Amino acid sequence: MGGFFGTVSKKNCVTDLFYGTDYNSHLGTKRGGLATYSEEQGFIRSIHNLESAYFRSKFEGELADFKGNAGIGIISDTDAQPIVINSHLGRFAIVTVAKIANLAELEEELLKKNMHFAELSMGNTNPTELVALLIIQGKTFVEGIENVFKYIKGSCSMLLLTEDGSVIAARDRLGRTPVVIGKKEGAYAVSSESTCFPNLGYEIETFLGPGEIIRLYSDRVEQLRKPGEEMQICSFLWVYYGFPTSCYEGINVEEVRFNSGVKMGRKDESEVDCACGIPDSGVGMALGYAEGKGIPYHRAISKYTPTWPRSFTPGTQELRSLVAKMKLIPNRSMLQGKRLLFCDDSIVRGTQLRDNVKVLYDYGAKEIHMRIACPPLIYTCPFLGFTASKNALELITRRIIKELEGDENKNLEKYATTDSPEYKKMVGIIAERFGLTTLKFNTLETLIEAIGLPKCKVCTHCFDASSHF
């Protein structure tokens, strides 16, 4: 996926830019980049590979090279960014959080118009450069960004750093990814995550609406395009991606996870001794489950520091399996002889679940019950790069459907329907395959209720294929 941060200040912005961008590090693992603008030196840009080291360690040593009161930064799970462009609109730097499903088609169309691509990302066209080329087809920045909204299939939110020392922020046309504005004395900031703001002294000013475009100065915000009515914000932001202290649409991530667990705990009739969370994103749900069920919360498994990345992010299955195994450490004293109920955010491939369950039994657990914060993931996501999955068969649900039906695409609607015979059989197989005493997934209705937005405003495509381009 990815996350960005931008700021415009009456004084040097580099410190805020550095730490603000770093607070998006949980959203991506491939590339990090910063760009600043000053009247004396113009644009200053740096990009680093983050696959073998963290953002701070890569950029700390060169912070003194950056100058200016305005800047943008990116943590990207895809392409190298920012891109700096010189065009009839002037010079500008751009970062994007995007997934472009029709990139090849758009690339061909632009080449036919005698455009060219200078930046390659892993041997392919850099999506951020393609977005920049669509923008410069417009007579103004707003018209150019509307070209992006019009032509891409997928999603795209972006920040542009311009020659007048301002930052233009645009949220995806359907608001699939969030953009939030923060304010403090003498500065404005914009980010994918409101978690960036508290320690830098910013207060949340507003959340951009779908398709809204604004321009930030150090002392004001100008609206360039009003938001649209239709919204499809990704529900998985609250389930997994979001940092616990972040808010989207004014709704806190940890609160949603907690409420989801409370609702599940009140309905669950399983007899267990305690609730436990799989770190990190399962903890909030488990605390809520314990309250709703009226049982204690125990920390029977702990994560060993942030040095291990999220298990879906490495590029190979072998490395993903290693990460899933090594980053979580069980506590034998809290496990032995107990009927334990674990809460986790989701089951994608089953890698983490398989390794965790084996270790828990090896360390003396009597029973292992698993509760999942979201419904089963039946469909791959065409709108956001929220997993490293390249095809549906990487999802454990689709592999089981193929075993049962002979075709991984058959009767998907039935398997996605809670408590249908097909759904129950699929869930039963997953539980049996991994040695779980019981396995239950949250219902879509409960998840939406916990989020608190109308169903029509939330994208749930990965659960029920209900969304659209």
Coordinates of C-alpha atoms in Angstrom, one line a residue:
M1 CA 0.0 0.0 0.0
G2 CA 2.0 3.0 1.2
G3 CA 1.6 6.3 3.1
F4 CA 2.6 9.9 2.6
F5 CA 3.2 13.1 4.6
G6 CA 3.6 16.7 3.5
T7 CA 4.0 20.0 5.3
V8 CA 4.3 23.7 4.7
S9 CA 5.7 25.8 7.5
K10 CA 6.8 29.4 8.2
K11 CA 10.2 27.9 9.2
N12 CA 12.3 25.0 8.1
C13 CA 10.1 21.9 7.7
V14 CA 12.7 19.2 7.5
T15 CA 12.4 17.8 11.0
D16 CA 8.6 17.5 10.8
L17 CA 8.9 16.0 7.3
F18 CA 11.3 13.4 8.4
Y19 CA 9.4 12.2 11.5
G20 CA 6.0 12.6 9.9
T21 CA 7.0 10.4 6.9
D22 CA 8.5 7.8 9.3
Y23 CA 5.2 7.5 11.1
N24 CA 3.9 5.9 7.8
S25 CA 6.5 3.1 7.9
H26 CA 3.9 0.5 8.9
L27 CA 2.2 1.0 5.5
G28 CA 5.1 0.0 3.1
T29 CA 8.4 -1.7 2.9
K30 CA 10.0 -1.1 -0.5
R31 CA 11.0 2.5 -1.1
G32 CA 11.1 5.7 0.9
G33 CA 11.6 9.2 -0.4
L34 CA 11.7 12.9 0.6
A35 CA 11.6 16.1 -1.4
T36 CA 11.8 19.7 -0.2
Y37 CA 11.6 23.0 -2.0
S38 CA 13.5 26.3 -1.1
E39 CA 13.8 29.4 -3.2
E40 CA 17.6 29.3 -3.0
Q41 CA 18.1 25.7 -3.9
G42 CA 14.9 24.6 -5.6
F43 CA 13.9 20.9 -5.3
I44 CA 16.0 18.6 -3.2
R45 CA 15.1 14.9 -3.5
S46 CA 16.3 11.6 -2.1
I47 CA 15.0 8.0 -2.5
H48 CA 16.2 4.9 -0.7
N49 CA 15.5 1.2 -0.8
L50 CA 13.8 0.1 2.4
E51 CA 13.9 -3.6 1.9
S52 CA 17.0 -4.2 4.0
A53 CA 16.8 -1.2 6.5
Y54 CA 14.3 1.2 8.0
F55 CA 13.4 4.6 6.8
R56 CA 15.1 6.5 9.7
S57 CA 18.4 4.8 9.3
K58 CA 18.4 5.5 5.6
F59 CA 17.6 9.2 5.7
E60 CA 19.0 10.3 9.1
G61 CA 22.5 11.0 7.8
E62 CA 21.4 13.3 4.9
L63 CA 18.8 15.4 6.7
A64 CA 21.2 18.4 6.7
D65 CA 21.2 18.4 2.9
F66 CA 17.5 19.2 2.8
K67 CA 16.4 22.8 2.9
G68 CA 13.1 24.6 2.7
N69 CA 9.8 25.4 4.4
A70 CA 7.8 22.9 2.3
G71 CA 8.2 19.2 1.7
I72 CA 6.6 15.9 0.9
G73 CA 7.6 12.3 1.9
I74 CA 6.5 8.8 1.0
I75 CA 6.8 5.3 2.3
S76 CA 6.0 3.1 -0.8
D77 CA 5.2 -0.5 -1.2
T78 CA 5.7 -0.2 -4.9
D79 CA 7.6 2.4 -6.9
A80 CA 10.5 4.7 -6.3
Q81 CA 9.2 8.2 -5.3
P82 CA 9.0 11.2 -5.3
I83 CA 9.2 12.0 -9.0
V84 CA 10.2 15.6 -10.0
I85 CA 8.7 16.9 -13.2
N86 CA 9.2 20.0 -15.3
S87 CA 6.1 20.9 -17.4
H88 CA 3.9 23.7 -18.7
L89 CA 2.4 23.7 -15.2
G90 CA 5.8 24.5 -13.7
R91 CA 8.2 22.2 -11.8
F92 CA 6.7 20.0 -9.2
A93 CA 7.5 16.9 -7.1
I94 CA 4.8 14.2 -6.7
V95 CA 4.1 11.2 -4.5
T96 CA 1.2 8.8 -4.8
V97 CA -0.5 6.1 -2.8
A98 CA -2.0 4.2 -5.8
K99 CA -2.8 1.0 -7.5
I100 CA -3.4 1.3 -11.2
A101 CA -5.1 -1.8 -12.6
N102 CA -5.1 -0.4 -16.2
L103 CA -1.5 0.9 -16.2
A104 CA -0.5 -1.0 -19.4
E105 CA -3.4 0.5 -21.3
L106 CA -2.7 4.0 -20.1
E107 CA 1.0 3.6 -20.9
E108 CA 0.2 2.6 -24.5
E109 CA -2.1 5.6 -24.9
L110 CA 0.4 8.1 -23.6
L111 CA 3.2 6.6 -25.8
K112 CA 0.9 7.1 -28.8
K113 CA 0.7 10.8 -27.9
N114 CA 4.5 11.0 -28.1
M115 CA 5.0 11.0 -24.4
H116 CA 7.9 9.1 -22.9
F117 CA 8.7 7.4 -19.6
A118 CA 12.0 8.2 -18.0
E119 CA 11.5 6.4 -14.6
L120 CA 11.3 2.6 -14.4
S121 CA 10.3 0.7 -11.3
M122 CA 11.7 -2.8 -11.2
G123 CA 11.9 -2.8 -15.0
N124 CA 8.3 -1.6 -15.5
T125 CA 6.7 1.8 -15.9
N126 CA 6.7 3.8 -12.6
P127 CA 3.1 4.3 -11.7
T128 CA 3.8 7.7 -10.1
E129 CA 5.4 8.9 -13.3
L130 CA 2.3 7.8 -15.2
V131 CA 0.1 9.8 -12.8
A132 CA 2.4 12.8 -13.3
L133 CA 2.1 12.5 -17.1
L134 CA -1.7 12.4 -16.8
I135 CA -1.6 15.5 -14.7
I136 CA 0.4 17.5 -17.2
Q137 CA -2.2 16.8 -19.9
G138 CA -4.4 19.3 -18.0
K139 CA -4.4 23.1 -18.4
T140 CA -4.2 23.4 -14.6
F141 CA -3.3 21.1 -11.7
V142 CA -6.9 20.6 -10.8
E143 CA -7.8 19.6 -14.4
G144 CA -4.8 17.3 -14.5
I145 CA -5.7 15.6 -11.3
E146 CA -9.2 15.1 -12.6
N147 CA -7.6 13.4 -15.6
V148 CA -6.2 10.9 -13.1
F149 CA -9.6 10.4 -11.5
K150 CA -11.2 9.9 -14.9
Y151 CA -8.8 7.5 -16.5
I152 CA -7.2 5.2 -13.9
K153 CA -8.9 2.1 -12.7
G154 CA -8.0 1.3 -9.1
S155 CA -7.2 4.1 -6.7
C156 CA -4.9 7.1 -6.4
S157 CA -4.3 9.7 -3.6
M158 CA -1.4 12.1 -4.1
L159 CA 0.7 15.0 -2.9
L160 CA 2.3 17.6 -5.2
L161 CA 5.0 20.0 -4.0
T162 CA 5.0 23.1 -6.2
E163 CA 7.4 25.9 -7.0
D164 CA 5.5 28.5 -5.0
G165 CA 6.3 26.5 -1.8
S166 CA 2.8 25.0 -1.4
V167 CA 1.6 21.4 -1.3
I168 CA -1.5 20.2 -3.3
A169 CA -3.2 17.2 -1.8
A170 CA -5.8 15.1 -3.6
R171 CA -7.7 12.2 -2.2
D172 CA -8.7 9.3 -4.4
R173 CA -11.9 9.9 -6.3
L174 CA -13.8 7.3 -4.3
G175 CA -11.9 7.9 -1.1
R176 CA -10.5 4.4 -1.0
T177 CA -7.4 5.7 0.9
P178 CA -7.6 8.4 3.6
V179 CA -6.1 11.8 3.6
V180 CA -6.1 14.0 6.8
I181 CA -5.0 17.6 7.4
G182 CA -3.3 18.7 10.6
K183 CA -2.6 22.2 11.9
K184 CA -0.3 23.9 14.4
E185 CA 1.0 27.4 15.0
G186 CA 2.8 28.4 11.8
A187 CA 2.3 25.2 9.8
Y188 CA -0.1 22.8 8.1
A189 CA 0.5 19.1 7.4
V190 CA -1.2 16.4 5.4
S191 CA -0.9 12.7 5.8
S192 CA -2.3 9.2 5.2
E193 CA -2.2 8.6 9.0
S194 CA -3.3 11.0 11.7
T195 CA -0.9 9.1 13.9
C196 CA 1.8 11.4 12.5
F197 CA 0.3 14.5 14.2
P198 CA 0.4 14.3 18.1
N199 CA 4.1 14.1 18.7
L200 CA 4.8 16.8 16.1
G201 CA 2.3 19.2 17.8
Y202 CA -0.4 19.1 15.1
E203 CA -4.1 18.8 15.7
I204 CA -6.5 17.2 13.2
E205 CA -8.1 20.0 11.2
T206 CA -10.2 18.0 8.7
F207 CA -10.4 14.7 6.7
L208 CA -10.5 15.2 3.0
G209 CA -13.6 13.9 1.2
P210 CA -13.5 11.6 -1.8
G211 CA -12.0 13.4 -4.8
E212 CA -11.4 16.5 -2.8
I213 CA -8.3 18.6 -3.8
I214 CA -6.8 21.3 -1.5
R215 CA -3.7 23.5 -1.5
L216 CA -1.7 23.9 1.7
Y217 CA 0.2 27.1 2.7
S218 CA 1.8 27.8 6.0
D219 CA -1.2 29.9 7.2
R220 CA -4.2 28.6 5.3
V221 CA -5.9 25.8 3.3
E222 CA -7.5 26.5 0.0
Q223 CA -10.1 24.1 -1.5
L224 CA -9.5 23.6 -5.2
R225 CA -12.1 20.9 -5.8
K226 CA -15.1 20.0 -3.6
P227 CA -15.5 16.4 -2.5
G228 CA -17.9 13.9 -4.2
E229 CA -20.8 12.2 -2.5
E230 CA -19.8 8.6 -3.3
M231 CA -17.2 7.0 -1.1
Q232 CA -15.6 3.5 -0.9
I233 CA -13.1 3.7 1.9
C234 CA -11.3 0.4 2.5
S235 CA -12.7 -1.5 5.5
F236 CA -9.3 -3.3 5.9
L237 CA -7.8 0.0 7.2
W238 CA -9.6 -0.5 10.5
V239 CA -9.2 -4.3 10.5
Y240 CA -5.4 -4.4 9.8
Y241 CA -3.6 -1.6 8.1
G242 CA -4.2 1.3 10.4
F243 CA -2.1 2.2 13.4
P244 CA -4.2 2.0 16.6
T245 CA -4.0 5.7 17.3
S246 CA -5.1 6.7 13.8
C247 CA -8.5 7.9 12.8
Y248 CA -10.2 7.7 9.4
E249 CA -13.4 9.7 8.8
G250 CA -13.1 10.7 12.4
I251 CA -13.3 7.0 13.5
N252 CA -10.5 5.6 15.6
V253 CA -8.8 2.3 14.6
E254 CA -8.4 0.9 18.1
E255 CA -12.0 1.8 19.0
V256 CA -13.3 -0.1 16.0
R257 CA -11.2 -3.2 16.8
F258 CA -12.2 -3.0 20.5
N259 CA -15.9 -2.6 19.7
S260 CA -15.7 -5.4 17.1
G261 CA -14.3 -7.7 19.8
V262 CA -16.9 -6.7 22.4
K263 CA -19.7 -7.5 19.9
M264 CA -18.2 -10.9 19.1
G265 CA -17.5 -11.8 22.7
R266 CA -21.1 -11.1 23.8
K267 CA -22.4 -13.5 21.2
D268 CA -19.8 -16.3 21.5
E269 CA -20.9 -19.3 23.6
S270 CA -17.4 -21.1 23.6
E271 CA -16.1 -21.9 27.1
V272 CA -12.5 -20.6 27.4
D273 CA -10.2 -19.5 30.2
C274 CA -8.9 -16.2 28.7
A275 CA -8.6 -14.1 25.6
C276 CA -5.3 -13.3 23.9
G277 CA -4.4 -11.1 21.0
I278 CA -2.0 -11.9 18.1
P279 CA 0.2 -8.8 18.0
D280 CA -0.2 -6.2 16.9
S281 CA -3.5 -5.8 15.1
G282 CA -5.3 -8.6 17.0
V283 CA -4.7 -7.1 20.4
G284 CA -7.4 -4.4 20.3
M285 CA -10.0 -6.9 19.3
A286 CA -8.9 -9.4 22.0
L287 CA -9.2 -6.7 24.7
G288 CA -12.8 -6.0 23.5
Y289 CA -13.6 -9.7 23.3
A290 CA -12.4 -10.2 26.9
E291 CA -14.7 -7.4 28.0
G292 CA -17.7 -8.6 26.0
K293 CA -17.2 -12.2 27.1
G294 CA -16.4 -11.4 30.7
I295 CA -13.1 -13.3 30.8
P296 CA -9.6 -12.1 31.6
Y297 CA -7.1 -10.9 28.9
H298 CA -3.8 -12.7 29.0
R299 CA -0.7 -11.9 26.9
A300 CA 0.3 -15.4 26.0
I301 CA 2.2 -14.4 22.9
S302 CA 4.4 -11.3 22.3
K303 CA 6.0 -9.7 19.3
Y304 CA 9.8 -9.3 19.4
T305 CA 10.3 -5.6 18.5
P306 CA 9.5 -3.9 15.2
T307 CA 12.6 -5.4 13.5
W308 CA 10.4 -8.1 11.9
P309 CA 8.1 -6.7 9.2
R310 CA 4.5 -7.7 8.7
S311 CA 4.3 -11.2 7.4
F312 CA 2.5 -10.3 4.1
T313 CA 5.1 -7.9 2.9
P314 CA 8.3 -9.9 1.9
G315 CA 8.4 -10.8 -1.7
T316 CA 8.8 -14.6 -1.4
Q317 CA 6.7 -17.2 0.4
E318 CA 9.8 -18.7 2.1
L319 CA 10.7 -15.3 3.6
R320 CA 7.1 -14.6 4.6
S321 CA 7.0 -18.0 6.4
L322 CA 10.2 -17.2 8.3
V323 CA 8.9 -13.8 9.3
A324 CA 5.6 -15.2 10.5
K325 CA 7.5 -17.8 12.6
M326 CA 10.3 -15.6 14.1
K327 CA 8.6 -12.4 15.1
L328 CA 6.1 -13.8 17.6
I329 CA 7.3 -15.5 20.8
P330 CA 5.0 -17.7 23.0
N331 CA 5.0 -17.5 26.7
R332 CA 4.9 -21.1 28.1
S333 CA 3.8 -20.0 31.5
M334 CA 0.7 -18.3 30.2
L335 CA -0.2 -21.2 27.9
Q336 CA 0.1 -24.5 29.8
G337 CA -3.1 -26.3 30.4
K338 CA -5.4 -23.5 29.4
R339 CA -8.3 -23.2 27.0
L340 CA -7.1 -20.1 25.0
L341 CA -9.0 -17.9 22.7
F342 CA -6.9 -15.9 20.3
C343 CA -8.0 -12.9 18.2
D344 CA -6.4 -12.0 14.9
D345 CA -7.1 -9.5 12.2
S346 CA -7.5 -11.9 9.2
I347 CA -6.4 -15.1 7.6
V348 CA -4.9 -14.5 4.1
R349 CA -2.6 -17.4 3.2
G350 CA -2.6 -19.3 6.5
T351 CA 1.1 -19.0 6.9
Q352 CA 1.1 -17.2 10.3
L353 CA -1.8 -19.3 11.6
R354 CA -0.2 -22.6 10.8
D355 CA 3.1 -21.7 12.6
N356 CA 1.5 -20.0 15.6
V357 CA -0.9 -22.9 16.3
K358 CA 1.8 -25.6 16.2
V359 CA 4.0 -23.6 18.7
L360 CA 1.1 -22.9 21.0
Y361 CA 0.2 -26.6 21.3
D362 CA 3.9 -27.5 21.7
Y363 CA 4.0 -25.1 24.6
G364 CA 1.1 -26.8 26.4
A365 CA -2.1 -25.1 25.3
K366 CA -5.1 -27.4 26.1
E367 CA -7.4 -25.8 23.5
I368 CA -6.9 -23.1 20.9
H369 CA -10.0 -21.2 19.7
M370 CA -9.5 -18.6 17.0
R371 CA -11.6 -15.5 16.3
I372 CA -11.0 -13.4 13.2
A373 CA -11.8 -9.6 13.0
C374 CA -13.2 -9.7 9.5
P375 CA -15.1 -12.2 7.3
P376 CA -13.2 -14.7 5.2
L377 CA -11.1 -13.1 2.4
I378 CA -12.7 -14.6 -0.7
Y379 CA -11.7 -12.1 -3.4
T380 CA -8.4 -10.4 -4.2
C381 CA -8.3 -6.6 -4.1
P382 CA -8.2 -4.7 -7.4
F383 CA -8.2 -1.3 -5.7
L384 CA -5.3 -1.4 -3.2
G385 CA -2.1 -3.4 -2.9
F386 CA -3.0 -4.7 0.6
T387 CA -1.3 -8.1 0.1
A388 CA 1.5 -9.4 -1.9
S389 CA -0.9 -11.9 -3.5
K390 CA -0.6 -12.1 -7.3
N391 CA -3.6 -14.4 -7.8
A392 CA -6.6 -15.7 -6.0
L393 CA -5.0 -19.1 -5.2
E394 CA -2.7 -17.5 -2.7
L395 CA -5.8 -17.0 -0.6
I396 CA -6.4 -20.1 1.6
T397 CA -10.2 -19.8 1.0
R398 CA -9.8 -20.0 -2.7
R399 CA -7.5 -23.0 -2.5
I400 CA -10.1 -24.8 -0.4
I401 CA -12.9 -23.8 -2.8
K402 CA -10.8 -25.3 -5.6
E403 CA -10.4 -28.5 -3.7
L404 CA -14.2 -28.7 -3.1
E405 CA -15.5 -27.4 -6.4
G406 CA -12.7 -28.2 -8.8
D407 CA -12.6 -24.6 -9.8
E408 CA -11.4 -21.7 -7.5
N409 CA -14.0 -19.4 -9.1
K410 CA -17.1 -21.5 -8.6
N411 CA -19.9 -20.6 -6.2
L412 CA -18.0 -17.8 -4.6
E413 CA -21.1 -16.0 -3.5
K414 CA -22.2 -19.0 -1.6
Y415 CA -18.9 -19.3 0.2
A416 CA -19.0 -15.6 1.0
T417 CA -22.4 -15.9 2.6
T418 CA -22.2 -16.3 6.4
D419 CA -23.5 -19.6 7.7
S420 CA -24.4 -21.0 4.3
P421 CA -23.6 -24.7 4.0
E422 CA -20.6 -23.8 1.7
Y423 CA -19.3 -21.2 4.2
K424 CA -19.6 -23.6 7.1
K425 CA -17.8 -26.3 5.2
M426 CA -14.9 -24.0 4.2
V427 CA -14.5 -22.6 7.7
G428 CA -14.6 -26.1 9.2
I429 CA -11.8 -27.3 6.8
I430 CA -9.6 -24.3 7.8
A431 CA -10.1 -25.1 11.5
E432 CA -9.4 -28.8 11.0
R433 CA -6.4 -28.1 8.8
F434 CA -4.7 -26.0 11.4
G435 CA -5.8 -28.0 14.5
L436 CA -8.1 -25.3 15.9
T437 CA -10.7 -26.3 18.6
T438 CA -13.0 -23.7 17.1
L439 CA -12.8 -21.0 14.4
K440 CA -15.2 -18.1 13.9
F441 CA -15.0 -15.1 11.6
N442 CA -16.6 -11.8 12.3
T443 CA -19.7 -11.2 10.2
L444 CA -19.7 -8.4 7.6
E445 CA -22.7 -6.8 9.5
T446 CA -20.8 -6.7 12.8
L447 CA -17.7 -5.2 11.1
I448 CA -19.7 -2.5 9.5
E449 CA -21.6 -1.8 12.7
A450 CA -18.2 -1.5 14.6
I451 CA -16.9 0.9 11.9
G452 CA -20.0 3.0 12.2
L453 CA -20.3 4.1 8.5
P454 CA -23.1 3.2 6.1
K455 CA -22.3 0.0 4.2
C456 CA -22.6 2.0 0.9
K457 CA -19.6 4.2 2.0
V458 CA -17.3 1.3 2.8
C459 CA -15.4 -1.0 0.4
T460 CA -15.9 -4.6 1.3
H461 CA -14.9 -6.1 -2.0
C462 CA -12.5 -8.6 -0.6
F463 CA -15.3 -10.2 1.5
D464 CA -18.4 -9.9 -0.9
A465 CA -17.2 -8.5 -4.2
S466 CA -19.6 -5.6 -3.8
S467 CA -17.5 -2.7 -4.8
H468 CA -16.7 -1.3 -8.3
F469 CA -14.3 0.9 -10.2

